[in-house]
Short mmCIF file of C-alpha atoms in Angstrom, two decimals:
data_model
loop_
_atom_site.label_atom_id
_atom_site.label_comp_id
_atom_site.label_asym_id
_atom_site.label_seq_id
_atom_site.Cartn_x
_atom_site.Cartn_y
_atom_site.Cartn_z
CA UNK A 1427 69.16 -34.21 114.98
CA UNK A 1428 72.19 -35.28 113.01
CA UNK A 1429 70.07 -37.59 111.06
CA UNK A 1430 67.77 -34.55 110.39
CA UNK A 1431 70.76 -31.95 109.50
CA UNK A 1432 71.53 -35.58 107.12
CA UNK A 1433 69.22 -35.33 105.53
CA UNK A 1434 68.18 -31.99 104.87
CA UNK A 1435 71.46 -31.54 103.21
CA UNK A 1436 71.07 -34.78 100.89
CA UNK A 1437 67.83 -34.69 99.98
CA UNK A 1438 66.82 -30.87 100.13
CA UNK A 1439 70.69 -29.63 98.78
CA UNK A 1440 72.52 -32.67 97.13
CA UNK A 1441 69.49 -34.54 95.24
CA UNK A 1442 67.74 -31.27 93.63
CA UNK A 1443 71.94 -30.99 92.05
CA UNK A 1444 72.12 -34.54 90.82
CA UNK A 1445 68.55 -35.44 90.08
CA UNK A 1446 67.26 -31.79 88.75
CA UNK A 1447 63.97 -30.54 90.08
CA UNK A 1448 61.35 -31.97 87.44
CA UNK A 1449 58.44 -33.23 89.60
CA UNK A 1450 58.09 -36.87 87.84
CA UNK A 1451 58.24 -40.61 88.30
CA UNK A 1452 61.20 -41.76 86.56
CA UNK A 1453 63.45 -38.87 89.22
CA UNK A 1454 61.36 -40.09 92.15
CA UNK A 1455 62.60 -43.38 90.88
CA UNK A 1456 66.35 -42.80 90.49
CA UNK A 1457 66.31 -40.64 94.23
CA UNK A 1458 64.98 -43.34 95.93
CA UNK A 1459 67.40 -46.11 93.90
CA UNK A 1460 70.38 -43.54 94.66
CA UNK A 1461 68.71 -43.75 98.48
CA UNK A 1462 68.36 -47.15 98.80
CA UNK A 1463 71.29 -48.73 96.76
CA UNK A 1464 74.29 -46.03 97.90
CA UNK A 1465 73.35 -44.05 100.39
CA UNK A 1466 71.33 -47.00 103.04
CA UNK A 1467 74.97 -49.31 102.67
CA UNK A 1468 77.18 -46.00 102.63
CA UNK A 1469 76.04 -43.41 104.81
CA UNK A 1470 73.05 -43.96 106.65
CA UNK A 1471 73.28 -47.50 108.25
CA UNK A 1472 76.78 -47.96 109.59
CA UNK A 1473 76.82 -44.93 111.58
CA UNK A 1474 74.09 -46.36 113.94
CA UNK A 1475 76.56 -49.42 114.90
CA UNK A 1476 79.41 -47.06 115.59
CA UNK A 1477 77.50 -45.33 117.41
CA UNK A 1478 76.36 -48.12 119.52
CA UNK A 1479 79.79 -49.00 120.41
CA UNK A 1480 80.28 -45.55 121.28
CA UNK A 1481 77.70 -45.38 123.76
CA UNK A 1482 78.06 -48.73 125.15
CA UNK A 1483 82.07 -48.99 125.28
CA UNK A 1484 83.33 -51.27 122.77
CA UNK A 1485 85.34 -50.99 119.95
CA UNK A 1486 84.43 -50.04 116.77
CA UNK A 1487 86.04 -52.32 114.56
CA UNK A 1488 83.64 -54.59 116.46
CA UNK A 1489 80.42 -52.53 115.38
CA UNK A 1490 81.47 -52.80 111.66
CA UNK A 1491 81.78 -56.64 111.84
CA UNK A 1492 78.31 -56.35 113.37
CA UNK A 1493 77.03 -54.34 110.89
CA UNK A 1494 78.53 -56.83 107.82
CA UNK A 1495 77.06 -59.80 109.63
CA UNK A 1496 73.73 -58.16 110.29
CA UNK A 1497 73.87 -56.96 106.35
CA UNK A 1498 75.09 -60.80 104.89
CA UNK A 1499 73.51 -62.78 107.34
CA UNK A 1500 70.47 -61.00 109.30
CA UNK A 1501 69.02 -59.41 105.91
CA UNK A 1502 69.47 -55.98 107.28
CA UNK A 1503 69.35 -54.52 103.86
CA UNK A 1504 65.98 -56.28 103.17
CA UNK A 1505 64.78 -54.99 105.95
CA UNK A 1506 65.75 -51.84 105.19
CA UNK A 1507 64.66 -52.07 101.76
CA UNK A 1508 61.25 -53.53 102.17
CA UNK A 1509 60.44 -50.41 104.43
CA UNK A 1510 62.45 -47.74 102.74
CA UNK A 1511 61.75 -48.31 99.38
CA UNK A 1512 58.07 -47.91 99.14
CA UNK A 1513 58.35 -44.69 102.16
CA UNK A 1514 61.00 -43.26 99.92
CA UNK A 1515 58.95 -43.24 96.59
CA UNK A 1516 56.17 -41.68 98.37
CA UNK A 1517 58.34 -39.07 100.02
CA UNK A 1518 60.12 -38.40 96.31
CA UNK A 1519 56.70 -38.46 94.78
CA UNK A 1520 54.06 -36.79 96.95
CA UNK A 1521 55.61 -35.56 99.82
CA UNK A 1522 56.46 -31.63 99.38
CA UNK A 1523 59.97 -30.61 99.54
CA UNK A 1524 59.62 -28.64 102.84
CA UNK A 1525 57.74 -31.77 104.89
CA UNK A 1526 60.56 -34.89 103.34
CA UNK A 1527 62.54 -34.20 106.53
CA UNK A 1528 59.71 -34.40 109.12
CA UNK A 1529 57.91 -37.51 107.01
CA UNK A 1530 61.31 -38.84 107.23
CA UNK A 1531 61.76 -38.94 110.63
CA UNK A 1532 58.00 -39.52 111.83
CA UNK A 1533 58.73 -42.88 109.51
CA UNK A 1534 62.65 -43.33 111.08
CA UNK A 1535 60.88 -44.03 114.87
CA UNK A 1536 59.29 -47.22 113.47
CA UNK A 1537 62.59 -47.94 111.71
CA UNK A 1538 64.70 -47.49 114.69
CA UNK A 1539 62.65 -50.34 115.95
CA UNK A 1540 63.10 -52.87 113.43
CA UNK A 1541 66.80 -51.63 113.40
CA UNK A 1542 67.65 -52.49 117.23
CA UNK A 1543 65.55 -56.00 116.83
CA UNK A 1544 68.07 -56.91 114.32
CA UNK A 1545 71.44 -54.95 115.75
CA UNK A 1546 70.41 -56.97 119.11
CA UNK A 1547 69.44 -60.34 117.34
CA UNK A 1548 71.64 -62.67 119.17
CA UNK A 1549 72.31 -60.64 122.68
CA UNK A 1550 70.96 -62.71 125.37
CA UNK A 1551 68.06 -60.75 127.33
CA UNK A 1552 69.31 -62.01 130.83
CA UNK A 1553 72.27 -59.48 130.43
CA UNK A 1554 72.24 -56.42 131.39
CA UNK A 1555 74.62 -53.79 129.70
CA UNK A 1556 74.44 -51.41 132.63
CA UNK A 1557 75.22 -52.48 136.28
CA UNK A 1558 72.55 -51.83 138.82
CA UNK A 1559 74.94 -52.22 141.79
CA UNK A 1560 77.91 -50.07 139.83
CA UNK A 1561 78.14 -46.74 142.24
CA UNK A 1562 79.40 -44.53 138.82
CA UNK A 1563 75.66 -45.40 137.17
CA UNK A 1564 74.06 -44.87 140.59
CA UNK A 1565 75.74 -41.59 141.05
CA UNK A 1566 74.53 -40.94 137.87
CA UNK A 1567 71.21 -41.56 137.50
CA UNK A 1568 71.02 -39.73 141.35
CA UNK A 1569 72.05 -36.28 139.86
CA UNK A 1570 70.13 -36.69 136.66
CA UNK A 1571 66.88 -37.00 139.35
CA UNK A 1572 66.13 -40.17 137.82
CA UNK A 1573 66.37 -42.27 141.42
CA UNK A 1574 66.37 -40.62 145.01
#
């Protein structure tokens, strides 16, 4: 939802102020450079690491080394671009202003996907970030009706 709130501000608020509302190519270009060249490194990418050490308890510093090796050494950004990219140009081009946000995130499910294949590269599948046998998780998943 926060990704959604995101970018309904950026791209429905923010980019109609910078980039004008001309229907044409050469602003579909320039929203989805803006997109993919400041706002994929600034705003939107990052966030999902800290997050992850959030939910999972370690510190962030941590997550933002993760993130810089996953950018200079896993090709994050190419990921990100080679996907991105082409779905941005066709939300900036074709895509009515009112439907970017749901395109967006019907397109963000695949890319959450790729995104955890290369956040999670190098942790070993054996482990297990949750203990089965801690009581806390048991208790837990017990009230959430997950486990009787």
């Amino acid at each position: 939802m926060v990704l959604g709130v995101s970018c309904e501000i950026m791209y429905n608020r923010l980019f109609p102020i910078i980039f004008g509302t001309e229907a044409s190519l050469a602003r579909a270009i320039k929203m989805t450079a803006f997109d993919a060249f400041i706002n994929a490194p600034l705003l939107w990418l990052w966030p999902a690491y800290v997050t992850q050490a959030l939910v999972y308890g370690y510190p962030k510093r941590q997550a933002i080394q993760k993130y810089i090796t996953d950018v200079k050494e896993n090709g994050l950004l190419k990921k990100y671009w080679s996907l991105w990219i082409p779905v941005s140009m066709i939300n900036f081009n074709f895509v009515p202003p009112h439907f970017r946000i749901a395109f967006v995130a019907f397109i963000s499910f695949f890319w959450m996907i790729i995104l955890s294949m290369v956040a999670n590269k190098d942790q070993d599948p054996g482990t297990c970030v949750v203990d089965p046998a801690d009581k806390d998780v048991e208790g837990m998943l017990e009230t959430e009706g997950l486990i009787a």
